[in-house]
Tab-separated table of C-alpha atoms in Angstrom:
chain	number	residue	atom	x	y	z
A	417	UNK	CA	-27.252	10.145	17.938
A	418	UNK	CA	-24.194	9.096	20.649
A	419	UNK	CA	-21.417	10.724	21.174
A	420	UNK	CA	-18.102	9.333	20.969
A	421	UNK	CA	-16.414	8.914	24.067
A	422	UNK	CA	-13.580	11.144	24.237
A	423	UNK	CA	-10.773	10.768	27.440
A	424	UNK	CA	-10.804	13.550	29.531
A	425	UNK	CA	-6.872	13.629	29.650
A	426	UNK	CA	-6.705	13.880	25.779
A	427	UNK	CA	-9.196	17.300	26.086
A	428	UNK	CA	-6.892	18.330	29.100
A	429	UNK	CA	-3.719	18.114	27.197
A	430	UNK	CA	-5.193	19.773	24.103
A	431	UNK	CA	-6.908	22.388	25.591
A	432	UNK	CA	-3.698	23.595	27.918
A	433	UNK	CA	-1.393	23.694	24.447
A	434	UNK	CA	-3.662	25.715	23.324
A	435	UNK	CA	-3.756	25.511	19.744
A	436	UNK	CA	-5.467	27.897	17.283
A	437	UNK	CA	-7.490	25.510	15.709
A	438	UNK	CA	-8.588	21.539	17.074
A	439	UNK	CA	-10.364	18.598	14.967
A	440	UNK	CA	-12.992	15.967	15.588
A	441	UNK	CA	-14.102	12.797	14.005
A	442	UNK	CA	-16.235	9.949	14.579
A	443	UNK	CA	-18.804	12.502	17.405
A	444	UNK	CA	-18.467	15.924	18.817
A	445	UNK	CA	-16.702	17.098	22.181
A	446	UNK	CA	-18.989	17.506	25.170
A	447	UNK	CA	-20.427	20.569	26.394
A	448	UNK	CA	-18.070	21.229	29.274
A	449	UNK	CA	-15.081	20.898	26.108
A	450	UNK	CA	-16.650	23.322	23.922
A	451	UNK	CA	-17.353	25.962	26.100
A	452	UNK	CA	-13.276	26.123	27.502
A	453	UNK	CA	-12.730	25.751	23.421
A	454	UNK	CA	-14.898	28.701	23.268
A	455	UNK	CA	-13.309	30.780	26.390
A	456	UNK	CA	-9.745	30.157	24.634
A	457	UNK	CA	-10.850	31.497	21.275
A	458	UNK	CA	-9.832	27.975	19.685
A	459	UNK	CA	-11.833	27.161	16.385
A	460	UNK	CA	-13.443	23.708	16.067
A	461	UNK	CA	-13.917	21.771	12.959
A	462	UNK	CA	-15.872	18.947	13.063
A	463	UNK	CA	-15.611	15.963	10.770
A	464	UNK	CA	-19.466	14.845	9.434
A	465	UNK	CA	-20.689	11.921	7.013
A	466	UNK	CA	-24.247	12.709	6.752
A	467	UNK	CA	-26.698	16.345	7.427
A	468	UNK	CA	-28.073	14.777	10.184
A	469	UNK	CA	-24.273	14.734	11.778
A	470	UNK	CA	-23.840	18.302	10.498
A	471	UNK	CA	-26.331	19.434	12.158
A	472	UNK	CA	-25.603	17.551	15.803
A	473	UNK	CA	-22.428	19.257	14.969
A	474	UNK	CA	-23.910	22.833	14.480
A	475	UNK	CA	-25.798	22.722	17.466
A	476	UNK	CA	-22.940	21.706	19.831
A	477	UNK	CA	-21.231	24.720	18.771
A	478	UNK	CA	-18.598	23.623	16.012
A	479	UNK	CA	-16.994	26.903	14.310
A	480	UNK	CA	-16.551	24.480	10.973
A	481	UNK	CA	-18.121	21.380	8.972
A	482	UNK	CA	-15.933	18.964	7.672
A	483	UNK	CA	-18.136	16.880	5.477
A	484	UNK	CA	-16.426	13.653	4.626
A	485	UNK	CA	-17.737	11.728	1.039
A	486	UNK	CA	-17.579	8.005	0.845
A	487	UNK	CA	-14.917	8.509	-1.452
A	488	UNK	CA	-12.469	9.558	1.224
A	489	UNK	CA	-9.468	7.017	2.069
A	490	UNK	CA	-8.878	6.496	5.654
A	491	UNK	CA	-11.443	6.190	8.485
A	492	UNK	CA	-15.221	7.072	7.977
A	493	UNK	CA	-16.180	9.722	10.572
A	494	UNK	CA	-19.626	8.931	11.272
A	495	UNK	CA	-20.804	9.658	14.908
A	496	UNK	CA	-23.005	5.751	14.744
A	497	UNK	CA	-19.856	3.348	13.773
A	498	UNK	CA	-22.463	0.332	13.576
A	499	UNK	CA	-24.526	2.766	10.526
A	500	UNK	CA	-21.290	3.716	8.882
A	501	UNK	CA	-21.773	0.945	6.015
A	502	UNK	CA	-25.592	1.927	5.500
A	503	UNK	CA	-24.571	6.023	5.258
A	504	UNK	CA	-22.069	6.242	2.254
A	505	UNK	CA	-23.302	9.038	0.514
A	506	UNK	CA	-20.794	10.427	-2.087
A	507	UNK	CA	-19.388	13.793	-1.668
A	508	UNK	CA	-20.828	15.649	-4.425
A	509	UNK	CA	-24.238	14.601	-2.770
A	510	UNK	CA	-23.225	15.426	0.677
A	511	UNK	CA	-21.859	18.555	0.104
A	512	UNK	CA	-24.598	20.872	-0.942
A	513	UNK	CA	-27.077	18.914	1.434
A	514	UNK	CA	-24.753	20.003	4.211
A	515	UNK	CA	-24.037	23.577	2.896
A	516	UNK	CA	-28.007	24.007	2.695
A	517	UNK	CA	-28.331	23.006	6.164
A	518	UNK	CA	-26.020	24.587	8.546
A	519	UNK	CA	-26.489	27.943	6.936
A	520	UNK	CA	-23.536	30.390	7.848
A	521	UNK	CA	-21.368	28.069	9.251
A	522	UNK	CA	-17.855	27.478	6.662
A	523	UNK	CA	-17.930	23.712	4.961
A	524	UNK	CA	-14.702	22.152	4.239
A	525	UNK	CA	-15.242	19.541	1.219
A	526	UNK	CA	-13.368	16.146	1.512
A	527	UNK	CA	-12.958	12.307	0.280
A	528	UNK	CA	-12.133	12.000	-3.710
A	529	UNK	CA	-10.309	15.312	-4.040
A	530	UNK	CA	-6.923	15.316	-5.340
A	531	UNK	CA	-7.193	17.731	-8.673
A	532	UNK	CA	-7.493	21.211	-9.329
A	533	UNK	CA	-11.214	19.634	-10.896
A	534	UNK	CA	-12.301	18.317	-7.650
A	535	UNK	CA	-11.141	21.614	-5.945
A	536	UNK	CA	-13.266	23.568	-8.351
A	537	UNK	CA	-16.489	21.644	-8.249
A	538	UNK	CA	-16.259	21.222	-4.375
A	539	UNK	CA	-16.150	25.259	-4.593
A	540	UNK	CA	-18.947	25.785	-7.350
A	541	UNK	CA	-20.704	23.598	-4.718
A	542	UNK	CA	-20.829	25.774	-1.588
A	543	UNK	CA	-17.211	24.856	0.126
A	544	UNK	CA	-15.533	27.535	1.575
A	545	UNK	CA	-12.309	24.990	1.334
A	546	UNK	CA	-11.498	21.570	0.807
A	547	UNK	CA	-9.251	18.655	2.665
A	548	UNK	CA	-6.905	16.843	0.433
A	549	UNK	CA	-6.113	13.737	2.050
A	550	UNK	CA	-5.021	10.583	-0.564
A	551	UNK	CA	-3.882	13.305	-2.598
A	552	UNK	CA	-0.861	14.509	-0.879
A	553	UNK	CA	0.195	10.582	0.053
A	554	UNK	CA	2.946	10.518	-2.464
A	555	UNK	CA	4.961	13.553	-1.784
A	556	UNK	CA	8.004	13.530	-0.368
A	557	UNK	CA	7.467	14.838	2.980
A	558	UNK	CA	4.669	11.866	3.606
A	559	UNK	CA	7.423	9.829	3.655
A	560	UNK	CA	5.030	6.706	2.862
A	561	UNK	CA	5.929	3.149	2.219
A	562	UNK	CA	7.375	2.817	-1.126
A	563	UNK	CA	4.824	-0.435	-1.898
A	564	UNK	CA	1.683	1.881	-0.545
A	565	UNK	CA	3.169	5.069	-2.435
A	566	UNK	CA	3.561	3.037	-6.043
A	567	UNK	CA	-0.072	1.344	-5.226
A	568	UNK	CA	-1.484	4.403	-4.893
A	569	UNK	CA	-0.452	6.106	-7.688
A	570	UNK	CA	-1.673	2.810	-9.731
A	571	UNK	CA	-5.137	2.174	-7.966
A	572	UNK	CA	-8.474	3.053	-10.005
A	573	UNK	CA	-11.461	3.893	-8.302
A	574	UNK	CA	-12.810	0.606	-8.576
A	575	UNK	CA	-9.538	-0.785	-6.824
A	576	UNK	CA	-10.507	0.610	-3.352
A	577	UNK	CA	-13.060	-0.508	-0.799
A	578	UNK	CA	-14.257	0.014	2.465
A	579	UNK	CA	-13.551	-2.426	4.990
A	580	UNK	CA	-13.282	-3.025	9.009
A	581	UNK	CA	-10.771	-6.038	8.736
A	582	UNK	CA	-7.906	-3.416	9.719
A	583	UNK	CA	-9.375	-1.927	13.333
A	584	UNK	CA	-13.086	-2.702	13.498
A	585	UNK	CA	-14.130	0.710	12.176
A	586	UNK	CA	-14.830	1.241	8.587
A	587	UNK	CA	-12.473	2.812	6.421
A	588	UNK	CA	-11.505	2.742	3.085
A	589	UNK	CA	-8.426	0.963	1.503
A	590	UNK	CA	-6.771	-0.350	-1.147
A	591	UNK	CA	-8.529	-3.547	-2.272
A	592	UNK	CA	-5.414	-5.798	-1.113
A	593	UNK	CA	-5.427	-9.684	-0.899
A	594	UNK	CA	-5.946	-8.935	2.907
A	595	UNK	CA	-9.141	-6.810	2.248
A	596	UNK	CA	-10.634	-9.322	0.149
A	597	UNK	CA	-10.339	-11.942	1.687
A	598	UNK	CA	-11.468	-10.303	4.765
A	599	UNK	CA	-14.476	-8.625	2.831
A	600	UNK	CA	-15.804	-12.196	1.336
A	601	UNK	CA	-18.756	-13.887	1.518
A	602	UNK	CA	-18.308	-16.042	4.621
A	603	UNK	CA	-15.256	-14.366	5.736
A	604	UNK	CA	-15.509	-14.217	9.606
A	605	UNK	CA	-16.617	-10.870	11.151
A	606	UNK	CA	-13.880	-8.672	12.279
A	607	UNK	CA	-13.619	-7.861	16.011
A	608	UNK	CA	-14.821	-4.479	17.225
A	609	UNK	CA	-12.744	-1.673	17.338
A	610	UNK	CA	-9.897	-1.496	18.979
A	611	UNK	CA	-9.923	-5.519	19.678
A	612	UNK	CA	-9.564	-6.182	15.554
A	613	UNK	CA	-6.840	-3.000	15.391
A	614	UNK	CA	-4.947	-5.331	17.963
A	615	UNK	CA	-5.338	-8.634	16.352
A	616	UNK	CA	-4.615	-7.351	12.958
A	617	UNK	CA	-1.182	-5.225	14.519
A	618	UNK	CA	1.580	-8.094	13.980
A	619	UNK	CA	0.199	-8.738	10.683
A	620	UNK	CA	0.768	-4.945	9.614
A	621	UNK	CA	3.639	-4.885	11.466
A	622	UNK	CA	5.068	-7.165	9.068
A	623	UNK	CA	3.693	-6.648	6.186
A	624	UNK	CA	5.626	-2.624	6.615
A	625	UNK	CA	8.686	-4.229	7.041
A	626	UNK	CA	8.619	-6.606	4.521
A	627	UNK	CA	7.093	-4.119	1.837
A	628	UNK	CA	4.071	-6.806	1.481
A	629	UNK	CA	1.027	-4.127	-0.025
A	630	UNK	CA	-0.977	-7.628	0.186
A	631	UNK	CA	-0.783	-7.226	3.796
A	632	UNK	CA	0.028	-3.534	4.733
A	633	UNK	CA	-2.089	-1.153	5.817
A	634	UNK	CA	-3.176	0.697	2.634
A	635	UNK	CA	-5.865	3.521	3.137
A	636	UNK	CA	-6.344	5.217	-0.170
A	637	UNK	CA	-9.060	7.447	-1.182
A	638	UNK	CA	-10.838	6.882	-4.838
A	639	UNK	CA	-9.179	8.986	-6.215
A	640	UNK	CA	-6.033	7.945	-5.917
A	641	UNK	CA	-4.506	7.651	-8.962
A	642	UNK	CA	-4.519	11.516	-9.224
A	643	UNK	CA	-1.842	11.434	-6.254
A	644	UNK	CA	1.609	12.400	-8.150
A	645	UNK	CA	5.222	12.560	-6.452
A	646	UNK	CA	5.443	16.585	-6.632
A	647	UNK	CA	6.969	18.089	-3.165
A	648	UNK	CA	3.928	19.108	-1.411
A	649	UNK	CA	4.392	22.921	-0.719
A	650	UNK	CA	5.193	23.089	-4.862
A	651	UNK	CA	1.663	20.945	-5.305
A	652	UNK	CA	-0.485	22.868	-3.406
A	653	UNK	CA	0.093	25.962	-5.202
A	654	UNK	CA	-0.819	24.472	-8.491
A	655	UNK	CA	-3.366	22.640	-7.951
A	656	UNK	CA	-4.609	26.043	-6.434
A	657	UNK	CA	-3.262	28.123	-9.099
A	658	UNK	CA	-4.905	25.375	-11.271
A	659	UNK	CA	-8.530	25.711	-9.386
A	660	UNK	CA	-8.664	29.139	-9.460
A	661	UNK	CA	-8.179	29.760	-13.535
A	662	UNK	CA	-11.149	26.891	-13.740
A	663	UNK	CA	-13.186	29.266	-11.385
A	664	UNK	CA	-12.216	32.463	-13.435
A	665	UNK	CA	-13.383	30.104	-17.147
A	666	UNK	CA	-16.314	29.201	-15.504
């Protein structure tokens, strides 16, 4: 399983802010990053797709698992991009899988979490936490595009898909005229990452400006429709308060 290649100025800069806590995605930091991680007391979380990831993950020395559904908007984070269509396993599969395998080691739950429900069943499920992404895309302080914000709040499940016609990668979006036609039979293959991300740029570009959603850039988990328009900080603290009566009932 590869590594992602990771600039060596990017792990400079990090490490000398010196931040409490750092993130991966898509592969795990090399040896010589982890153990100056390590020596500054900085916590790693590492984004995973699959247990096979989780584990790479574990053994390289990550503090925390991120396990990422295929429900999640956004990027996919597996380590193998050319695999990441043929390992979409759904959260509430994932989850336990992972929690079974890395033994001690805390598991964050994300991708298709944006109720109090969600937050509850990732728990009863062996999360220590979860990762609200889609979910918090509406409040005021994302400051989103008004066209991806209302899109959002309308799109079913069934009205998001995963695509690379954006940057070559696979991530998940709202099913726009864009994705479609991008995702059809016969459509031409997107470039690989960052080329496509390039040749896709002025189109994007535009299509924010102009308030086109048929065009824009519009990651969106699957469960976006749960998103509401509450200011986040108020949010958080009842979907919380929310979670944790479901825990006490259950």
């Amino acid at each position: 399983m590869r590594r992602r290649s990771i600039s060596p100025g990017q792990c400079e800069a990090m490490l000398n802010v010196g931040p409490s806590t750092v993130s991966s995605i898509m592969g795990v930091y090399p040896p010589e990053i982890v153990a100056r991680l390590k020596e500054k007391n900085i916590r790693w979380l590492a984004n995973v797709t699959t247990v096979a990831e989780a584990r790479v993950a574990v053994a390289a020395g990550a503090d925390v698992i991120v396990a990422q559904g295929m429900e999640a908007g956004g990027h996919r984070g597996s380590f193998e991009p050319e695999r990441a269509d043929t390992a979409l396993i759904g959260l509430f599969a994932l989850l336990p899988a992972v929690v079974d395998a890395v033994g001690d080691v805390p598991v964050v739950a994300t991708g298709g979490i944006a109720d109090a429900r969600g937050i509850a069943a990732a728990l009863l499920l062996g999360a220590s936490a979860v990762q609200i992404g889609t979910g918090l895309l509406r409040t005021p302080e994302a400051k989103l595009a008004p066209a991806w914000a209302d899109a959002i709040g309308k799109a079913q499940p069934e009205d998001t898909a995963p695509t690379r016609a954006f940057s070559g990668r696979l991530s998940r979006s709202i099913a726009t005229a864009y994705v479609k036609a991008a995702n059809a039979e016969g459509a031409p293959k997107p470039a690989p990452y960052p080329v496509q991300r390039a040749l896709s740029q002025a189109m994007r570009d535009e299509a924010a400006k102009a308030g086109d959603i048929e065009r824009m850039q519009a990651l969106a988990g699957q469960a976006a429709r749960l998103a509401t328009t509450e200011p986040a900080g108020d949010l958080v603290r009842r979907l919380w308060a929310e979670a944790q009566a479901m825990l006490k009932a259950s």
